[in-house]
Tab-separated table of C-alpha atoms and ligand atoms in Angstrom:
chain	number	residue	atom	x	y	z
A	1	MET	CA	-0.326	-0.366	-0.246
A	2	ASN	CA	0.846	3.024	-0.582
A	3	ASP	CA	-1.218	7.158	-0.166
A	4	PRO	CA	-3.913	6.748	2.056
A	5	ASN	CA	-6.864	8.536	-0.051
A	6	GLY	CA	-10.532	9.193	0.127
A	7	LEU	CA	-10.738	10.137	4.096
A	8	ILE	CA	-14.375	10.305	5.010
A	9	GLN	CA	-16.511	10.332	7.973
A	10	TRP	CA	-20.010	8.878	7.167
A	11	LYS	CA	-22.548	7.908	9.318
A	12	GLY	CA	-20.259	7.636	12.466
A	13	GLN	CA	-17.372	5.957	10.698
A	14	TYR	CA	-14.311	6.187	10.037
A	15	HIS	CA	-13.083	5.330	6.469
A	16	LEU	CA	-10.562	5.055	4.780
A	17	PHE	CA	-8.773	4.257	2.205
A	18	TYR	CA	-5.662	3.704	0.869
A	19	GLN	CA	-2.877	3.088	-2.721
A	20	TYR	CA	-3.073	-0.944	-2.845
A	21	ASN	CA	-1.505	-3.632	-5.413
A	22	PRO	CA	-3.313	-6.278	-4.534
A	23	ASP	CA	-0.849	-7.985	-6.778
A	24	ALA	CA	2.306	-7.385	-4.951
A	25	PRO	CA	4.368	-6.238	-2.120
A	26	MET	CA	5.228	-3.287	-4.357
A	27	HIS	CA	4.024	-0.143	-6.388
A	28	GLY	CA	2.127	-1.641	-9.841
A	29	ASN	CA	-1.690	-2.077	-11.231
A	30	ILE	CA	-2.497	0.484	-8.393
A	31	HIS	CA	-6.302	0.218	-7.001
A	32	TRP	CA	-7.534	1.518	-4.323
A	33	GLY	CA	-8.224	-0.509	-1.070
A	34	HIS	CA	-10.548	0.063	1.906
A	35	ALA	CA	-10.587	0.172	5.989
A	36	VAL	CA	-12.980	0.931	8.374
A	37	SER	CA	-13.533	1.904	12.329
A	38	THR	CA	-15.472	3.372	14.766
A	39	ASP	CA	-12.720	4.871	16.989
A	40	LEU	CA	-9.280	5.282	14.677
A	41	VAL	CA	-8.382	2.311	16.551
A	42	HIS	CA	-9.623	-0.428	15.253
A	43	TRP	CA	-9.876	-1.626	12.110
A	44	THR	CA	-12.378	-4.248	9.566
A	45	HIS	CA	-10.900	-3.930	5.532
A	46	LEU	CA	-13.646	-3.738	3.519
A	47	PRO	CA	-14.249	-5.085	-0.283
A	48	ILE	CA	-11.689	-3.041	-2.597
A	49	ALA	CA	-13.059	0.173	-3.553
A	50	LEU	CA	-11.146	1.018	-7.196
A	51	THR	CA	-10.423	-1.615	-9.487
A	52	PRO	CA	-8.582	-0.024	-12.840
A	53	THR	CA	-10.511	-0.817	-15.969
A	54	PRO	CA	-10.068	-1.377	-19.348
A	55	GLY	CA	-11.875	0.739	-21.645
A	56	ARG	CA	-12.256	3.610	-18.843
A	57	ALA	CA	-9.548	6.363	-18.218
A	58	ASP	CA	-8.788	4.769	-14.552
A	59	ALA	CA	-8.194	1.494	-16.607
A	60	ASP	CA	-4.251	1.782	-16.185
A	61	GLY	CA	-4.793	3.267	-12.319
A	62	CYS	CA	-6.479	4.384	-9.751
A	63	TRP	CA	-4.387	6.692	-8.387
A	64	SER	CA	-5.233	8.756	-5.215
A	65	GLY	CA	-7.946	10.816	-4.136
A	66	CYS	CA	-10.356	12.329	-1.863
A	67	ALA	CA	-14.119	11.612	-0.558
A	68	VAL	CA	-16.946	14.171	-0.291
A	69	ASP	CA	-20.014	14.169	0.934
A	70	ASN	CA	-22.681	15.800	-2.055
A	71	HIS	CA	-25.637	16.202	-0.108
A	72	GLY	CA	-26.133	12.448	1.163
A	73	THR	CA	-23.847	11.036	-1.917
A	74	PRO	CA	-20.962	9.465	-1.103
A	75	ILE	CA	-18.411	10.725	-3.844
A	76	LEU	CA	-14.991	10.281	-4.619
A	77	LEU	CA	-12.928	11.825	-7.139
A	78	TYR	CA	-9.389	10.525	-8.514
A	79	THR	CA	-6.675	9.879	-10.521
A	80	GLY	CA	-7.123	8.096	-14.222
A	81	ILE	CA	-3.412	7.558	-14.952
A	82	ARG	CA	-2.207	7.239	-18.901
A	83	PRO	CA	-3.118	10.210	-19.119
A	84	GLN	CA	-3.571	11.105	-15.468
A	85	VAL	CA	-7.147	12.920	-15.580
A	86	VAL	CA	-9.808	13.518	-12.741
A	87	CYS	CA	-12.706	10.659	-12.501
A	88	LEU	CA	-15.488	10.575	-10.458
A	89	ALA	CA	-17.487	7.147	-9.021
A	90	THR	CA	-20.604	7.316	-6.430
A	91	SER	CA	-21.814	4.960	-4.089
A	92	SER	CA	-25.053	4.030	-3.103
A	93	ASP	CA	-24.871	1.127	-0.618
A	94	ASP	CA	-23.265	3.668	2.468
A	95	LEU	CA	-19.080	4.071	0.769
A	96	LEU	CA	-19.121	-0.543	-0.205
A	97	THR	CA	-18.912	-0.556	-3.948
A	98	TRP	CA	-18.936	2.197	-5.981
A	99	GLN	CA	-20.315	3.187	-9.968
A	100	TYR	CA	-17.522	4.966	-12.621
A	101	TYR	CA	-19.816	7.587	-14.067
A	102	SER	CA	-20.309	7.466	-17.550
A	103	GLY	CA	-19.343	10.690	-18.362
A	104	ASN	CA	-15.207	9.981	-16.797
A	105	PRO	CA	-13.411	11.773	-16.610
A	106	VAL	CA	-14.721	14.497	-15.180
A	107	ILE	CA	-10.988	16.679	-15.744
A	108	ALA	CA	-9.495	15.192	-19.225
A	109	GLY	CA	-6.190	16.921	-18.373
A	110	PRO	CA	-4.604	20.319	-17.996
A	111	PRO	CA	-5.090	23.543	-19.035
A	112	PRO	CA	-4.157	23.613	-22.543
A	113	VAL	CA	-2.185	26.833	-20.991
A	114	LEU	CA	0.515	25.103	-18.604
A	115	GLN	CA	0.283	21.893	-20.811
A	116	GLU	CA	3.776	23.311	-22.125
A	117	ASP	CA	4.607	23.276	-18.401
A	118	ILE	CA	2.868	20.108	-16.539
A	119	GLN	CA	4.413	18.011	-19.613
A	120	GLY	CA	2.147	14.977	-18.413
A	121	GLU	CA	2.370	15.125	-14.286
A	122	PHE	CA	-1.431	16.317	-12.904
A	123	ARG	CA	-3.075	14.295	-10.428
A	124	ASP	CA	-4.246	13.825	-6.825
A	125	PRO	CA	-7.300	16.256	-6.697
A	126	PHE	CA	-8.479	17.469	-3.353
A	127	VAL	CA	-12.038	18.160	-2.889
A	128	TRP	CA	-13.544	20.964	-0.292
A	129	LYS	CA	-16.954	23.338	0.162
A	130	GLU	CA	-16.708	26.742	0.329
A	131	GLY	CA	-20.118	29.282	-0.548
A	132	HIS	CA	-21.378	28.655	-3.528
A	133	TYR	CA	-18.931	26.494	-4.991
A	134	TRP	CA	-16.970	22.961	-4.595
A	135	TYR	CA	-12.926	23.669	-4.737
A	136	MET	CA	-10.244	21.161	-6.295
A	137	LEU	CA	-6.683	21.015	-5.263
A	138	ILE	CA	-4.014	19.281	-8.414
A	139	GLY	CA	-0.703	17.951	-7.560
A	140	THR	CA	1.227	19.613	-10.574
A	141	ARG	CA	4.661	21.472	-11.815
A	142	ARG	CA	6.093	23.511	-13.741
A	143	VAL	CA	8.871	21.472	-15.500
A	144	GLY	CA	12.887	22.985	-14.288
A	145	LYS	CA	10.898	25.372	-12.383
A	146	GLY	CA	9.437	22.781	-9.192
A	147	GLY	CA	6.622	22.008	-8.349
A	148	MET	CA	2.816	23.265	-8.499
A	149	ILE	CA	-0.914	22.968	-7.548
A	150	LEU	CA	-4.042	24.143	-9.776
A	151	LEU	CA	-7.722	25.339	-8.168
A	152	TYR	CA	-10.484	24.934	-9.840
A	153	ARG	CA	-13.786	25.213	-9.510
A	154	SER	CA	-17.454	23.490	-9.895
A	155	HIS	CA	-21.172	24.105	-9.115
A	156	ASP	CA	-21.872	20.521	-9.139
A	157	LEU	CA	-18.171	18.430	-9.189
A	158	ILE	CA	-18.919	17.895	-12.725
A	159	THR	CA	-18.394	20.207	-14.785
A	160	TRP	CA	-14.602	21.995	-14.269
A	161	GLU	CA	-13.582	25.285	-14.519
A	162	TYR	CA	-9.937	25.928	-14.551
A	163	ARG	CA	-9.268	29.075	-12.064
A	164	HIS	CA	-5.491	29.211	-11.719
A	165	PRO	CA	-2.317	28.419	-9.820
A	166	LEU	CA	-2.682	28.103	-6.150
A	167	LEU	CA	0.811	28.535	-5.785
A	168	VAL	CA	3.946	27.399	-7.263
A	169	ALA	CA	7.391	26.926	-6.182
A	170	ASP	CA	9.954	30.616	-6.228
A	171	ALA	CA	6.767	32.255	-6.115
A	172	SER	CA	6.208	32.535	-2.943
A	173	LYS	CA	9.671	33.234	-2.464
A	174	LEU	CA	9.320	31.206	2.020
A	175	GLN	CA	11.919	28.143	1.467
A	176	PRO	CA	14.126	27.773	3.076
A	177	THR	CA	13.327	24.487	2.181
A	178	TRP	CA	14.049	22.395	-1.081
A	179	THR	CA	10.546	21.447	-2.109
A	180	GLY	CA	11.401	19.592	-5.160
A	181	ALA	CA	10.561	19.576	-9.167
A	182	MET	CA	6.731	18.630	-8.757
A	183	TRP	CA	3.426	18.746	-6.434
A	184	GLU	CA	1.774	15.457	-5.385
A	185	CYS	CA	-1.118	14.897	-2.763
A	186	PRO	CA	-2.358	18.698	-2.638
A	187	ASN	CA	-4.194	19.565	0.938
A	188	LEU	CA	-6.279	22.667	2.784
A	189	LEU	CA	-7.290	22.987	5.486
A	190	THR	CA	-9.955	25.848	7.969
A	191	PHE	CA	-8.521	27.271	10.836
A	192	GLY	CA	-10.467	30.196	11.159
A	193	ASP	CA	-9.690	33.137	9.268
A	194	ARG	CA	-6.241	30.409	8.195
A	195	ARG	CA	-5.328	28.465	6.355
A	196	LEU	CA	-3.133	24.698	6.351
A	197	LEU	CA	-1.730	24.171	2.829
A	198	PHE	CA	-0.173	20.599	2.485
A	199	PHE	CA	1.169	18.318	-0.191
A	200	SER	CA	4.982	16.447	-1.187
A	201	GLY	CA	7.220	17.311	-2.626
A	202	GLN	CA	8.896	15.142	-5.002
A	203	THR	CA	12.755	14.963	-6.827
A	204	ALA	CA	13.098	15.101	-11.272
A	205	GLU	CA	13.762	11.801	-10.715
A	206	GLY	CA	11.081	10.510	-8.795
A	207	HIS	CA	12.491	10.668	-5.090
A	208	LEU	CA	10.239	11.249	-2.317
A	209	LEU	CA	10.848	13.834	-0.302
A	210	TYR	CA	8.812	14.560	2.800
A	211	PRO	CA	5.949	16.529	3.067
A	212	ILE	CA	6.105	20.787	2.940
A	213	TYR	CA	3.045	23.062	4.399
A	214	VAL	CA	2.126	26.407	3.853
A	215	ILE	CA	0.287	28.975	6.415
A	216	GLY	CA	-1.209	31.520	5.190
A	217	ALA	CA	-5.040	32.995	3.699
A	218	PHE	CA	-7.239	31.712	0.803
A	219	GLN	CA	-9.270	34.655	-0.018
A	220	ASP	CA	-11.287	35.430	-3.267
A	221	GLU	CA	-9.332	32.615	-4.411
A	222	GLN	CA	-6.462	34.096	-3.979
A	223	PHE	CA	-3.392	32.682	-1.325
A	224	SER	CA	-1.556	33.807	0.796
A	225	ALA	CA	1.498	32.356	1.770
A	226	ARG	CA	3.394	33.317	5.734
A	227	THR	CA	5.227	30.246	7.015
A	228	GLN	CA	6.371	27.174	5.196
A	229	ALA	CA	8.292	24.776	6.716
A	230	ILE	CA	8.494	20.109	6.600
A	231	LEU	CA	5.997	18.418	8.119
A	232	ALA	CA	7.093	15.599	9.295
A	233	HIS	CA	10.805	14.410	9.618
A	234	GLY	CA	12.436	10.774	9.341
A	235	GLY	CA	12.193	9.957	5.205
A	236	SER	CA	9.066	7.553	5.383
A	237	PHE	CA	6.579	9.754	6.057
A	238	TYR	CA	4.843	10.453	2.475
A	239	ALA	CA	1.403	11.630	0.737
A	240	PRO	CA	-1.091	13.006	3.562
A	241	GLN	CA	-4.604	13.452	3.716
A	242	ALA	CA	-6.331	15.222	6.165
A	243	PHE	CA	-10.115	15.664	7.517
A	244	TYR	CA	-12.227	16.111	9.338
A	245	ASP	CA	-14.595	14.253	12.066
A	246	ALA	CA	-17.928	14.555	13.424
A	247	GLN	CA	-15.649	16.790	16.088
A	248	GLY	CA	-14.355	19.490	14.121
A	249	ARG	CA	-10.816	17.231	14.517
A	250	ALA	CA	-8.450	17.997	11.315
A	251	ILE	CA	-6.980	14.222	11.352
A	252	MET	CA	-4.580	13.019	9.121
A	253	TRP	CA	-2.438	10.028	8.117
A	254	GLY	CA	0.437	9.149	6.391
A	255	TRP	CA	1.542	6.769	4.153
A	256	LEU	CA	5.205	5.026	6.006
A	257	GLN	CA	7.351	4.011	2.908
A	258	GLU	CA	9.422	0.958	3.921
A	259	GLU	CA	13.170	1.382	4.627
A	260	ARG	CA	13.694	-1.818	3.357
A	261	SER	CA	15.235	-3.661	0.432
A	262	GLN	CA	12.915	-4.937	-2.289
A	263	SER	CA	13.570	-8.744	-2.388
A	264	LEU	CA	12.845	-7.873	2.195
A	265	CYS	CA	9.250	-6.656	1.069
A	266	GLN	CA	8.868	-10.058	-1.269
A	267	GLN	CA	10.402	-11.915	1.808
A	268	ALA	CA	8.003	-10.157	3.904
A	269	GLY	CA	5.096	-10.525	1.712
A	270	TRP	CA	3.597	-6.777	1.877
A	271	ALA	CA	5.180	-3.123	2.083
A	272	GLY	CA	3.278	0.309	2.963
A	273	VAL	CA	1.697	1.531	6.142
A	274	MET	CA	0.377	3.677	6.978
A	275	SER	CA	0.802	6.441	10.203
A	276	LEU	CA	-1.451	6.346	13.342
A	277	PRO	CA	-3.474	9.595	13.089
A	278	ILE	CA	-2.217	12.295	13.518
A	279	ILE	CA	-4.710	15.849	14.829
A	280	LEU	CA	-3.559	19.061	13.349
A	281	SER	CA	-4.224	22.653	14.994
A	282	LEU	CA	-3.343	25.390	14.261
A	283	SER	CA	-1.496	28.062	17.764
A	284	PRO	CA	-2.710	32.523	17.557
A	285	GLU	CA	1.146	32.326	17.013
A	286	ASP	CA	0.533	30.037	13.985
A	287	ARG	CA	2.503	26.964	15.456
A	288	LEU	CA	1.504	24.325	14.037
A	289	SER	CA	0.274	21.122	16.147
A	290	LEU	CA	0.597	17.522	15.861
A	291	GLU	CA	-0.303	14.988	17.974
A	292	PRO	CA	-1.575	11.414	18.038
A	293	ALA	CA	-5.474	11.010	18.629
A	294	SER	CA	-6.305	10.833	22.325
A	295	GLU	CA	-8.098	6.951	20.997
A	296	LEU	CA	-4.983	5.046	20.643
A	297	ALA	CA	-5.077	5.943	24.684
A	298	ILE	CA	-7.652	2.731	24.250
A	299	LEU	CA	-4.424	0.185	23.481
A	300	ARG	CA	-2.433	0.972	26.630
A	301	GLU	CA	-2.376	-2.386	29.040
A	302	LYS	CA	0.416	-3.083	30.884
A	303	HIS	CA	2.168	0.276	32.996
A	304	TRP	CA	4.959	1.471	34.732
A	305	HIS	CA	5.800	4.426	35.605
A	306	ASP	CA	9.619	6.251	36.619
A	307	GLY	CA	10.675	10.386	36.989
A	308	ASN	CA	11.705	13.091	39.170
A	309	PHE	CA	15.291	11.774	38.907
A	310	VAL	CA	18.654	13.276	37.065
A	311	LEU	CA	20.280	11.057	34.954
A	312	SER	CA	23.579	12.092	33.879
A	313	LYS	CA	27.011	12.332	32.185
A	314	ALA	CA	27.555	7.959	31.239
A	315	SER	CA	25.313	6.830	33.039
A	316	GLN	CA	21.966	4.609	32.437
A	317	ARG	CA	18.883	3.222	34.020
A	318	PRO	CA	17.459	0.022	32.369
A	319	TYR	CA	13.512	-0.887	32.127
A	320	ALA	CA	14.114	-4.412	31.853
A	321	ASP	CA	10.071	-5.202	32.767
A	322	SER	CA	8.892	-2.940	30.053
A	323	GLN	CA	10.478	-4.369	27.105
A	324	GLY	CA	8.358	-5.058	23.869
A	325	ASP	CA	8.956	-4.040	20.165
A	326	CYS	CA	4.690	-2.346	20.689
A	327	LEU	CA	5.314	0.061	23.131
A	328	GLU	CA	3.495	4.163	23.990
A	329	ILE	CA	6.457	5.533	25.978
A	330	LEU	CA	5.749	9.445	27.530
A	331	LEU	CA	9.169	11.359	28.340
A	332	THR	CA	8.863	14.135	29.832
A	333	CYS	CA	12.213	16.124	30.986
A	334	GLU	CA	14.677	19.628	32.016
A	335	PRO	CA	17.747	18.735	30.041
A	336	GLY	CA	20.453	21.148	31.524
A	337	GLN	CA	22.733	22.634	28.944
A	338	HIS	CA	25.884	20.846	27.239
A	339	CYS	CA	23.536	17.768	27.792
A	340	THR	CA	23.060	14.109	25.488
A	341	PHE	CA	20.982	11.863	26.843
A	342	GLY	CA	17.995	9.791	25.090
A	343	LEU	CA	15.939	6.669	24.868
A	344	ARG	CA	17.490	3.346	23.464
A	345	LEU	CA	14.828	0.936	22.252
A	346	ARG	CA	15.185	-2.700	20.639
A	347	CYS	CA	17.990	-3.388	21.650
A	348	SER	CA	19.070	-6.328	22.255
A	349	PRO	CA	21.043	-8.031	25.413
A	350	ASP	CA	24.648	-7.079	24.345
A	351	GLY	CA	23.935	-3.966	22.428
A	352	GLN	CA	24.050	-5.769	18.569
A	353	GLU	CA	21.388	-4.383	17.706
A	354	GLN	CA	19.967	-0.939	19.168
A	355	THR	CA	18.245	1.798	17.487
A	356	ARG	CA	18.939	5.392	20.068
A	357	ILE	CA	16.277	8.454	20.111
A	358	VAL	CA	18.816	11.264	21.381
A	359	TYR	CA	18.713	15.141	22.386
A	360	GLN	CA	21.706	17.139	22.337
A	361	ALA	CA	21.195	20.272	23.951
A	362	ALA	CA	23.711	22.118	23.351
A	363	SER	CA	22.291	21.972	19.756
A	364	GLN	CA	18.835	21.314	20.480
A	365	GLN	CA	18.335	18.606	17.596
A	366	LEU	CA	17.105	15.550	18.536
A	367	SER	CA	18.513	12.182	16.013
A	368	ILE	CA	16.859	9.701	15.877
A	369	GLU	CA	19.953	7.357	15.202
A	370	ARG	CA	19.349	3.816	13.685
A	371	ASP	CA	23.915	3.264	12.818
A	372	GLN	CA	23.130	0.094	14.855
A	373	SER	CA	19.190	-0.297	14.960
A	374	SER	CA	19.488	-4.219	12.726
A	375	ILE	CA	22.029	-6.195	11.772
A	376	ASN	CA	20.800	-7.187	8.638
A	377	SER	CA	22.582	-5.277	5.728
A	378	ASP	CA	19.543	-4.525	3.623
A	379	VAL	CA	17.289	-1.477	5.856
A	380	ASP	CA	18.302	1.854	6.471
A	381	HIS	CA	20.341	2.536	8.172
A	382	GLU	CA	20.904	6.655	8.143
A	383	ASN	CA	20.317	8.575	10.956
A	384	CYS	CA	17.645	11.755	11.180
A	385	SER	CA	17.940	14.797	13.195
A	386	ILE	CA	15.735	17.418	13.334
A	387	ALA	CA	16.195	21.530	15.249
A	388	VAL	CA	14.304	21.212	18.330
A	389	GLU	CA	13.045	24.743	18.891
A	390	LEU	CA	12.825	24.895	22.708
A	391	ALA	CA	12.747	28.000	25.137
A	392	SER	CA	15.222	28.467	27.811
A	393	GLY	CA	13.100	26.020	31.026
A	394	LYS	CA	10.710	24.838	28.650
A	395	PRO	CA	10.752	20.947	29.255
A	396	LEU	CA	11.479	18.190	26.899
A	397	THR	CA	8.455	15.459	26.029
A	398	LEU	CA	8.830	13.277	23.708
A	399	HIS	CA	5.835	10.925	22.997
A	400	ILE	CA	7.090	8.079	21.530
A	401	PHE	CA	5.175	5.110	19.720
A	402	LEU	CA	6.806	1.952	18.877
A	403	ASP	CA	5.335	0.257	16.776
A	404	ARG	CA	7.643	-3.091	15.788
A	405	SER	CA	9.434	-1.630	12.949
A	406	VAL	CA	7.946	1.819	13.222
A	407	LEU	CA	8.557	4.669	14.878
A	408	GLU	CA	6.522	7.697	15.506
A	409	VAL	CA	7.999	10.429	17.705
A	410	PHE	CA	5.985	13.280	18.781
A	411	VAL	CA	8.501	16.530	20.160
A	412	ASN	CA	6.275	18.396	21.877
A	413	ASN	CA	3.815	18.377	20.011
A	414	ARG	CA	5.444	20.394	17.680
A	415	TYR	CA	7.069	18.722	15.470
A	416	TYR	CA	6.676	14.548	14.561
A	417	LEU	CA	8.869	11.940	12.922
A	418	ALA	CA	8.389	8.893	11.537
A	419	THR	CA	10.673	6.278	10.506
A	420	ARG	CA	11.114	2.447	9.978
A	421	ILE	CA	13.870	-0.149	11.406
A	422	TYR	CA	13.871	-3.577	11.144
A	423	PRO	CA	16.287	-5.539	13.923
A	424	GLN	CA	17.356	-8.624	13.126
A	425	ARG	CA	17.509	-10.529	16.755
A	426	PRO	CA	14.320	-11.521	17.841
A	427	ASP	CA	15.881	-9.993	21.689
A	428	SER	CA	16.217	-6.829	19.722
A	429	LEU	CA	13.776	-5.709	22.484
A	430	GLU	CA	15.328	-3.946	25.904
A	431	LEU	CA	14.900	-0.355	26.543
A	432	ASP	CA	17.069	2.565	28.435
A	433	LEU	CA	17.659	5.485	29.447
A	434	PHE	CA	20.984	7.130	28.962
A	435	ALA	CA	23.527	10.090	29.491
A	436	ARG	CA	26.493	10.322	27.655
A	437	ALA	CA	27.511	14.125	28.784
A	438	GLY	CA	25.649	16.678	31.230
A	439	SER	CA	22.980	15.761	33.113
A	440	VAL	CA	18.805	16.331	32.275
A	441	LYS	CA	15.768	15.674	35.426
A	442	ILE	CA	13.332	13.243	34.071
A	443	ASN	CA	10.824	14.857	35.587
A	444	SER	CA	8.400	11.706	34.025
A	445	LEU	CA	8.488	8.626	32.270
A	446	ASP	CA	5.117	6.436	31.437
A	447	ILE	CA	5.898	3.402	29.298
A	448	TRP	CA	2.949	1.164	28.383
A	449	ARG	CA	3.349	-1.689	26.448
A	450	LEU	CA	0.457	-1.480	23.347
A	451	GLU	CA	-2.446	-3.890	23.694
A	452	SER	CA	-2.328	-5.812	18.921
A	453	ILE	CA	-5.543	-3.677	17.622
A	454	TRP	CA	-6.539	-6.901	16.293
A	455	ASN	CA	-8.077	-8.532	19.685
A	456	ASN	CA	-11.394	-7.468	19.744
B	501	FRU	C1	2.013	9.961	-3.910
B	501	FRU	C2	2.037	9.111	-5.167
B	501	FRU	C3	0.358	10.215	-5.853
B	501	FRU	C4	-0.107	9.438	-6.257
B	501	FRU	C5	0.003	7.750	-5.929
B	501	FRU	C6	0.187	6.465	-6.845
B	501	FRU	O1	3.169	8.793	-3.473
B	501	FRU	O2	2.652	9.079	-6.255
B	501	FRU	O3	1.221	11.318	-6.349
B	501	FRU	O4	-1.284	9.671	-6.837
B	501	FRU	O5	0.826	7.802	-5.282
B	501	FRU	O6	-0.127	5.300	-5.960
């Protein structure tokens, strides 16, 4: 699987569609898989929702898109390929089966004026209703110049009028992050009079970079950008999509890519996972906040608590009882000025395999060190680091979810990192805190063993 698609809450149930190859653990022959949940945590697989069908505009693949509620009728808008176009499907049995609209494609390709620039990359419709119109964003590019998002509008979801580019690489002058050559999977969320626009950047060679967000305003069909940053760090999280649930929460999922070789994926028989559900919000100072959905707490099983102690230079504090490979860890601490400390997990008793989450106070860097994460050389071992802005005297909170090969870390609910680790040894389950230099006050450390979501 890859991207989450068509996120919608329908009659109380959360529907999660996703890019899916039923034939092999690799990208190809893309269908829409479908799963449903009442609590964002436990999922039931439903039959495939969209299948590429000969003779139709989606014959070569049903690529990414979205779901909307058109006065009680569920509608999917998605990408047909070769050439890339926008298709529409409807359901009359509560999202279980989908009828391909006979007038497809509803958008047959890029606007003629931009065809030269775009050269065929035109996909991932994202649709929302505002005022008198349905609006649509499409991810695309200007060859040699960078990514671009196009704006369309419609009264009926069928006839679409091209308006203009909503955001163009370079033109926003926001930098400092390189956003690649092509922008995929655009999304636009509304928080009062502010907007959060995000998309995923790809290089000209098709290498997937990261998702990028821009905070700004949308007025008179124009987007004015204020700040830009990377939405998710760590290298695995890509092509997120978000939607509002009935409680008004903006919930986002992303695709967590594999970071192991194709042959290891073949051996495993699967590739790609969905991230945790992440709640997005904006602070009054235009700060994006990312936090794990509170529902995840229902998976908490056995609990250990520690805290109110100082860990200093060259010391280690093991948590032998709470070892495991499915854990939630919540750490709140006050790192001293010259402190470097961290947490080791998926650690073998002799330390041969271990993954470290390390904070270095002097550089305000948080790193996930994977250099010893696996004895298998066929998996990624790169470390990743982010700069964490920590106001002086403010505690650092790491909220960590470990699910076997998946490691997701929320830092002060301000930054989110996701990476993949593939320890080989069955005894790589240990956990400890350590300090390399200076000292850190550990206010609290909570560790929960997590239940499987498939038990109930
Ligand atoms: C992003 C993406 C989308 C496309 C889909 C194809 O990962 O490349 O742009 O619609 O995946 O599976």
